[in-house]
Short mmCIF file of C-alpha atoms in Angstrom, two decimals:
data_model
loop_
_atom_site.label_atom_id
_atom_site.label_comp_id
_atom_site.label_asym_id
_atom_site.label_seq_id
_atom_site.Cartn_x
_atom_site.Cartn_y
_atom_site.Cartn_z
CA UNK A 160 -26.27 41.15 25.12
CA UNK A 161 -25.14 37.78 26.51
CA UNK A 162 -28.72 36.86 27.46
CA UNK A 163 -29.92 37.72 23.96
CA UNK A 164 -27.25 35.56 22.34
CA UNK A 165 -28.03 32.63 24.64
CA UNK A 166 -31.73 32.97 23.85
CA UNK A 167 -31.00 33.08 20.12
CA UNK A 168 -28.71 30.03 20.38
CA UNK A 169 -31.34 28.08 22.31
CA UNK A 170 -33.93 28.96 19.69
CA UNK A 171 -31.56 27.97 16.82
CA UNK A 172 -30.74 24.52 18.18
CA UNK A 173 -34.31 23.72 19.15
CA UNK A 174 -36.13 24.69 15.95
CA UNK A 175 -36.57 22.29 13.04
CA UNK A 176 -34.72 23.33 9.89
CA UNK A 177 -34.07 21.96 6.40
CA UNK A 178 -30.59 20.53 5.82
CA UNK A 179 -29.10 19.13 2.57
CA UNK A 180 -26.52 16.32 2.49
CA UNK A 181 -24.93 14.12 -0.17
CA UNK A 182 -25.72 10.39 -0.10
CA UNK A 183 -24.48 7.38 -2.03
CA UNK A 184 -27.05 5.03 -3.57
CA UNK A 185 -27.27 1.28 -4.14
CA UNK A 186 -30.02 -0.78 -5.71
CA UNK A 187 -32.31 -3.50 -4.37
CA UNK A 188 -35.07 -5.59 -5.98
CA UNK A 189 -33.31 -5.52 -9.33
CA UNK A 190 -35.43 -7.08 -12.12
CA UNK A 191 -33.99 -10.54 -12.76
CA UNK A 192 -34.14 -10.54 -16.56
CA UNK A 193 -33.08 -6.97 -17.17
CA UNK A 194 -29.59 -5.52 -17.33
CA UNK A 195 -29.32 -1.76 -16.92
CA UNK A 196 -27.00 1.25 -16.97
CA UNK A 197 -27.76 4.12 -14.58
CA UNK A 198 -27.74 7.34 -16.62
CA UNK A 199 -26.71 9.55 -13.69
CA UNK A 200 -24.24 9.72 -10.83
CA UNK A 201 -24.32 7.22 -7.96
CA UNK A 202 -24.77 10.07 -5.47
CA UNK A 203 -27.82 12.24 -4.78
CA UNK A 204 -28.70 15.24 -2.62
CA UNK A 205 -31.10 14.60 0.26
CA UNK A 206 -33.11 17.37 1.92
CA UNK A 207 -33.98 16.53 5.51
CA UNK A 208 -35.83 18.21 8.35
CA UNK A 209 -33.60 18.21 11.42
CA UNK A 210 -33.36 20.06 14.68
CA UNK A 211 -30.78 22.81 14.80
CA UNK A 212 -28.84 20.77 17.33
CA UNK A 213 -28.59 17.78 14.99
CA UNK A 214 -27.52 20.06 12.13
CA UNK A 215 -24.80 21.44 14.39
CA UNK A 216 -23.62 17.90 15.19
CA UNK A 217 -23.61 16.88 11.51
CA UNK A 218 -21.52 19.90 10.60
CA UNK A 219 -19.19 19.06 13.45
CA UNK A 220 -18.87 15.42 12.33
CA UNK A 221 -19.81 15.32 8.62
CA UNK A 222 -20.52 11.93 7.04
CA UNK A 223 -21.90 10.55 3.77
CA UNK A 224 -24.94 8.32 4.34
CA UNK A 225 -25.93 5.53 1.97
CA UNK A 226 -29.48 4.84 0.82
CA UNK A 227 -31.08 1.96 -1.04
CA UNK A 228 -33.25 2.50 -4.10
CA UNK A 229 -36.04 0.02 -4.89
CA UNK A 230 -35.86 -0.92 -8.59
CA UNK A 231 -38.93 -3.16 -8.73
CA UNK A 232 -40.66 -0.43 -10.76
CA UNK A 233 -38.26 -1.01 -13.66
CA UNK A 234 -40.32 -4.04 -14.68
CA UNK A 235 -42.71 -1.70 -16.50
CA UNK A 236 -40.68 1.47 -17.16
CA UNK A 237 -37.13 2.81 -17.44
CA UNK A 238 -37.17 5.38 -14.60
CA UNK A 239 -37.62 5.56 -10.84
CA UNK A 240 -39.22 8.55 -9.06
CA UNK A 241 -37.94 9.29 -5.56
CA UNK A 242 -41.15 11.10 -4.62
CA UNK A 243 -42.88 7.72 -4.78
CA UNK A 244 -40.21 6.17 -2.52
CA UNK A 245 -39.93 8.75 0.26
CA UNK A 246 -41.57 6.37 2.72
CA UNK A 247 -39.05 3.63 1.87
CA UNK A 248 -36.16 6.10 2.09
CA UNK A 249 -37.33 7.47 5.44
CA UNK A 250 -37.41 3.97 6.93
CA UNK A 251 -33.64 3.88 6.39
CA UNK A 252 -33.09 6.83 8.76
CA UNK A 253 -33.94 7.46 12.43
CA UNK A 254 -37.55 8.54 12.97
CA UNK A 255 -36.54 12.12 13.86
CA UNK A 256 -34.61 12.54 10.56
CA UNK A 257 -37.38 13.25 8.04
CA UNK A 258 -36.40 13.16 4.36
CA UNK A 259 -38.59 15.61 2.42
CA UNK A 260 -36.97 15.49 -1.04
CA UNK A 261 -34.22 13.88 -3.08
CA UNK A 262 -32.44 15.53 -6.00
CA UNK A 263 -32.54 14.48 -8.75
CA UNK A 264 -36.06 13.25 -8.11
CA UNK A 265 -36.05 10.92 -11.13
CA UNK A 266 -33.42 8.30 -11.97
CA UNK A 267 -33.23 7.06 -15.55
CA UNK A 268 -31.86 3.73 -16.75
CA UNK A 269 -30.76 2.37 -20.10
CA UNK A 270 -31.53 -1.32 -20.67
CA UNK A 271 -29.31 -3.67 -22.61
CA UNK A 272 -28.84 -7.38 -23.19
CA UNK A 273 -27.93 -9.30 -20.06
CA UNK A 274 -25.13 -11.85 -20.07
CA UNK A 275 -23.19 -14.07 -17.69
CA UNK A 276 -19.49 -14.77 -17.36
CA UNK A 277 -17.27 -16.68 -14.96
CA UNK A 278 -14.26 -14.71 -13.75
CA UNK A 279 -11.44 -15.61 -11.33
CA UNK A 280 -11.30 -14.34 -7.76
CA UNK A 281 -8.22 -12.27 -6.91
CA UNK A 282 -7.52 -12.01 -3.14
CA UNK A 283 -6.30 -8.63 -1.90
CA UNK A 284 -4.43 -8.47 1.40
CA UNK A 285 -2.44 -6.06 3.53
CA UNK A 286 -0.69 -7.89 6.36
CA UNK A 287 2.14 -7.30 8.77
CA UNK A 288 3.98 -10.47 9.80
CA UNK A 289 5.87 -11.52 12.88
CA UNK A 290 9.62 -11.22 12.58
CA UNK A 291 10.97 -13.94 10.24
CA UNK A 292 7.49 -14.93 9.03
CA UNK A 293 5.91 -14.45 5.63
CA UNK A 294 3.81 -15.98 2.85
CA UNK A 295 5.32 -19.31 1.83
CA UNK A 296 2.97 -20.63 -0.86
CA UNK A 297 0.09 -19.97 -3.23
CA UNK A 298 -2.91 -18.06 -1.96
CA UNK A 299 -6.07 -20.04 -2.75
CA UNK A 300 -9.70 -19.03 -3.17
CA UNK A 301 -12.72 -21.32 -2.86
CA UNK A 302 -14.49 -20.89 -5.19
CA UNK A 303 -11.75 -19.83 -7.57
CA UNK A 304 -14.33 -18.48 -10.05
CA UNK A 305 -17.62 -16.64 -9.56
CA UNK A 306 -20.45 -15.84 -11.97
CA UNK A 307 -20.99 -12.21 -12.96
CA UNK A 308 -24.33 -11.21 -14.47
CA UNK A 309 -25.11 -7.85 -16.02
CA UNK A 310 -25.05 -5.74 -19.19
CA UNK A 311 -22.96 -7.30 -21.95
CA UNK A 312 -20.67 -4.28 -22.36
CA UNK A 313 -19.92 -4.17 -18.61
CA UNK A 314 -19.47 -7.90 -18.02
CA UNK A 315 -17.15 -8.22 -21.04
CA UNK A 316 -14.71 -5.77 -19.41
CA UNK A 317 -14.44 -7.67 -16.12
CA UNK A 318 -11.36 -9.94 -16.25
CA UNK A 319 -11.36 -10.74 -12.51
CA UNK A 320 -12.96 -9.67 -9.24
CA UNK A 321 -10.96 -8.59 -6.21
CA UNK A 322 -11.93 -9.36 -2.64
CA UNK A 323 -12.23 -6.72 0.03
CA UNK A 324 -8.80 -6.19 1.61
CA UNK A 325 -7.83 -8.91 4.09
CA UNK A 326 -5.87 -7.30 6.92
CA UNK A 327 -3.71 -8.75 9.68
CA UNK A 328 -1.15 -7.58 12.25
CA UNK A 329 1.64 -9.67 13.78
CA UNK A 330 0.65 -12.66 11.64
CA UNK A 331 2.52 -15.92 12.35
CA UNK A 332 0.13 -18.65 11.18
CA UNK A 333 -1.91 -19.61 8.14
CA UNK A 334 -4.77 -17.25 7.28
CA UNK A 335 -8.19 -18.77 6.57
CA UNK A 336 -11.04 -16.32 6.20
CA UNK A 337 -14.15 -15.44 4.21
CA UNK A 338 -13.79 -12.33 2.06
CA UNK A 339 -16.59 -10.59 0.20
CA UNK A 340 -16.08 -9.65 -3.42
CA UNK A 341 -15.68 -6.00 -4.35
CA UNK A 342 -17.94 -4.71 -7.13
CA UNK A 343 -15.93 -1.48 -7.33
CA UNK A 344 -19.21 0.50 -7.33
CA UNK A 345 -20.68 -1.39 -10.30
CA UNK A 346 -24.23 -1.44 -8.98
CA UNK A 347 -25.70 -2.83 -12.20
CA UNK A 348 -24.00 -6.23 -11.96
CA UNK A 349 -24.72 -9.18 -9.70
CA UNK A 350 -22.19 -11.72 -8.41
CA UNK A 351 -22.75 -15.30 -7.34
CA UNK A 352 -21.54 -16.26 -4.87
CA UNK A 353 -20.79 -12.92 -3.25
CA UNK A 354 -17.84 -14.18 -1.19
CA UNK A 355 -14.94 -16.62 -1.33
CA UNK A 356 -13.01 -18.57 1.31
CA UNK A 357 -9.40 -17.41 1.19
CA UNK A 358 -6.43 -19.48 2.43
CA UNK A 359 -2.98 -17.89 2.73
CA UNK A 360 -0.10 -20.16 3.84
CA UNK A 361 2.16 -18.41 6.35
CA UNK A 362 5.33 -19.86 7.87
CA UNK A 363 8.76 -19.16 9.29
CA UNK A 364 11.41 -17.99 6.85
CA UNK A 365 15.19 -17.96 7.07
CA UNK A 366 18.20 -16.83 5.05
CA UNK A 367 20.08 -19.07 2.63
CA UNK A 368 23.12 -18.37 0.44
CA UNK A 369 23.94 -20.07 -2.86
CA UNK A 370 26.84 -19.57 -5.25
CA UNK A 371 25.92 -19.06 -8.90
CA UNK A 372 28.06 -19.25 -12.06
CA UNK A 373 27.75 -16.12 -14.17
CA UNK A 374 26.35 -16.43 -17.71
CA UNK A 375 27.34 -13.89 -20.35
CA UNK A 376 24.65 -12.74 -22.79
CA UNK A 377 24.94 -10.88 -26.13
CA UNK A 378 28.59 -11.91 -26.52
CA UNK A 379 28.29 -13.44 -30.01
CA UNK A 380 30.59 -10.85 -31.61
CA UNK A 381 33.50 -11.72 -29.29
CA UNK A 382 35.84 -14.69 -29.32
CA UNK A 383 35.57 -14.94 -25.56
CA UNK A 384 34.38 -12.96 -22.53
CA UNK A 385 35.68 -13.75 -19.05
CA UNK A 386 34.27 -12.23 -15.88
CA UNK A 387 36.18 -11.70 -12.67
CA UNK A 388 34.95 -13.29 -10.49
CA UNK A 389 33.19 -16.00 -12.49
CA UNK A 390 30.67 -16.68 -9.70
CA UNK A 391 28.51 -14.60 -7.37
CA UNK A 392 26.93 -15.29 -4.00
CA UNK A 393 23.16 -14.76 -3.74
CA UNK A 394 21.42 -14.42 -0.36
CA UNK A 395 17.66 -14.90 -0.20
CA UNK A 396 14.83 -15.62 2.23
CA UNK A 397 13.13 -19.02 2.03
CA UNK A 398 10.63 -20.90 4.17
CA UNK A 399 12.13 -23.39 6.62
CA UNK A 400 10.19 -26.25 5.04
CA UNK A 401 11.67 -25.45 1.59
CA UNK A 402 15.23 -24.79 2.81
CA UNK A 403 16.64 -27.95 1.19
CA UNK A 404 14.35 -27.75 -1.83
CA UNK A 405 16.15 -24.96 -3.67
CA UNK A 406 19.76 -24.99 -4.86
CA UNK A 407 21.92 -23.05 -7.31
CA UNK A 408 20.20 -24.93 -10.18
CA UNK A 409 17.01 -23.00 -9.44
CA UNK A 410 18.60 -19.56 -9.90
CA UNK A 411 20.27 -17.77 -12.79
CA UNK A 412 22.67 -14.83 -12.80
CA UNK A 413 23.81 -13.07 -15.97
CA UNK A 414 25.82 -10.13 -17.23
CA UNK A 415 24.82 -8.44 -20.47
CA UNK A 416 27.51 -7.21 -22.88
CA UNK A 417 25.09 -4.64 -24.30
CA UNK A 418 25.71 -2.64 -21.13
CA UNK A 419 29.31 -2.25 -22.22
CA UNK A 420 28.66 -1.78 -25.91
CA UNK A 421 26.04 0.94 -25.42
CA UNK A 422 27.23 2.67 -22.27
CA UNK A 423 30.95 1.76 -22.14
CA UNK A 424 30.66 0.81 -18.48
CA UNK A 425 33.83 -0.12 -16.57
CA UNK A 426 32.17 -3.12 -14.87
CA UNK A 427 29.11 -5.21 -15.67
CA UNK A 428 26.09 -5.24 -13.32
CA UNK A 429 24.92 -8.69 -12.22
CA UNK A 430 21.29 -9.42 -13.10
CA UNK A 431 19.28 -12.20 -11.41
CA UNK A 432 16.94 -13.54 -14.10
CA UNK A 433 15.57 -16.63 -12.35
CA UNK A 434 14.46 -17.12 -8.75
CA UNK A 435 11.90 -19.60 -7.30
CA UNK A 436 8.48 -18.42 -6.20
CA UNK A 437 8.23 -17.22 -2.61
CA UNK A 438 12.00 -16.75 -2.33
CA UNK A 439 12.87 -13.14 -1.61
CA UNK A 440 16.20 -11.82 -2.88
CA UNK A 441 18.29 -10.09 -0.20
CA UNK A 442 21.66 -9.41 -1.78
CA UNK A 443 24.07 -10.26 -4.60
CA UNK A 444 27.81 -10.21 -3.92
CA UNK A 445 29.43 -8.67 -5.86
CA UNK A 446 26.82 -6.54 -7.57
CA UNK A 447 29.22 -5.65 -10.41
CA UNK A 448 32.05 -7.69 -11.95
CA UNK A 449 35.12 -6.85 -14.02
CA UNK A 450 35.51 -8.51 -17.41
CA UNK A 451 38.06 -9.27 -20.14
CA UNK A 452 37.13 -9.36 -23.80
CA UNK A 453 38.90 -11.11 -26.66
CA UNK A 454 37.67 -10.07 -30.10
#
């Protein structure tokens, strides 16, 4: 019995079999003066001839390959037939992975008027900083704007383009890097340029405390409103280089009498309504204040 199973297993892994996998698609050789909408999904099914051993490995470690589709044929028609591109598709895989069919075999495209638009670059980042370090100024992109070309209805909906996520660990100095722009799977648009140089100022930060007078809002129907205390202490993080730049004049703290009128609260919550850019609020003391009203 054991010998029979071993023989069967050896036969199974050594024979060539047909295996179907999903693959994502992207486009190359896009006609310059044509804008298009794919009329089907951006994934296809690929049938391949593989050895049983390779099928076993793919099932053990499944992945989703990506293939390129040559759109040069769209100059004279509105569809692409995979049967005519099997040679091109096979060159994108190892020689012992033979693609025999792609489903659907025909891709259809809808053409529309092509337009251009300049849109801003929006850097995306996910960074962990050294202790007492952080972003201390504006993130800049060069270029700040890129040109998007494609179908009018698609380009009109693009307000900005994000970069691929810029990542960093234990960051304690300025970041300067090149980040490619993310199409978000919009294969029927082109971007120029395709990347932007991103600069992120990073520096040491420290804690600072300022004392703020409390302003009372929505108190027009009262003769006077007095809070106790009349001032609050605000602690925030600020870069060392800007430590002396910000003072109590750059912050604002209020209490809103509507909180009492609507909810009959016993004390008024303190609300910080103004804080400089790149200053991070830590605490407000006290967070609630007592008050006296004269009608």
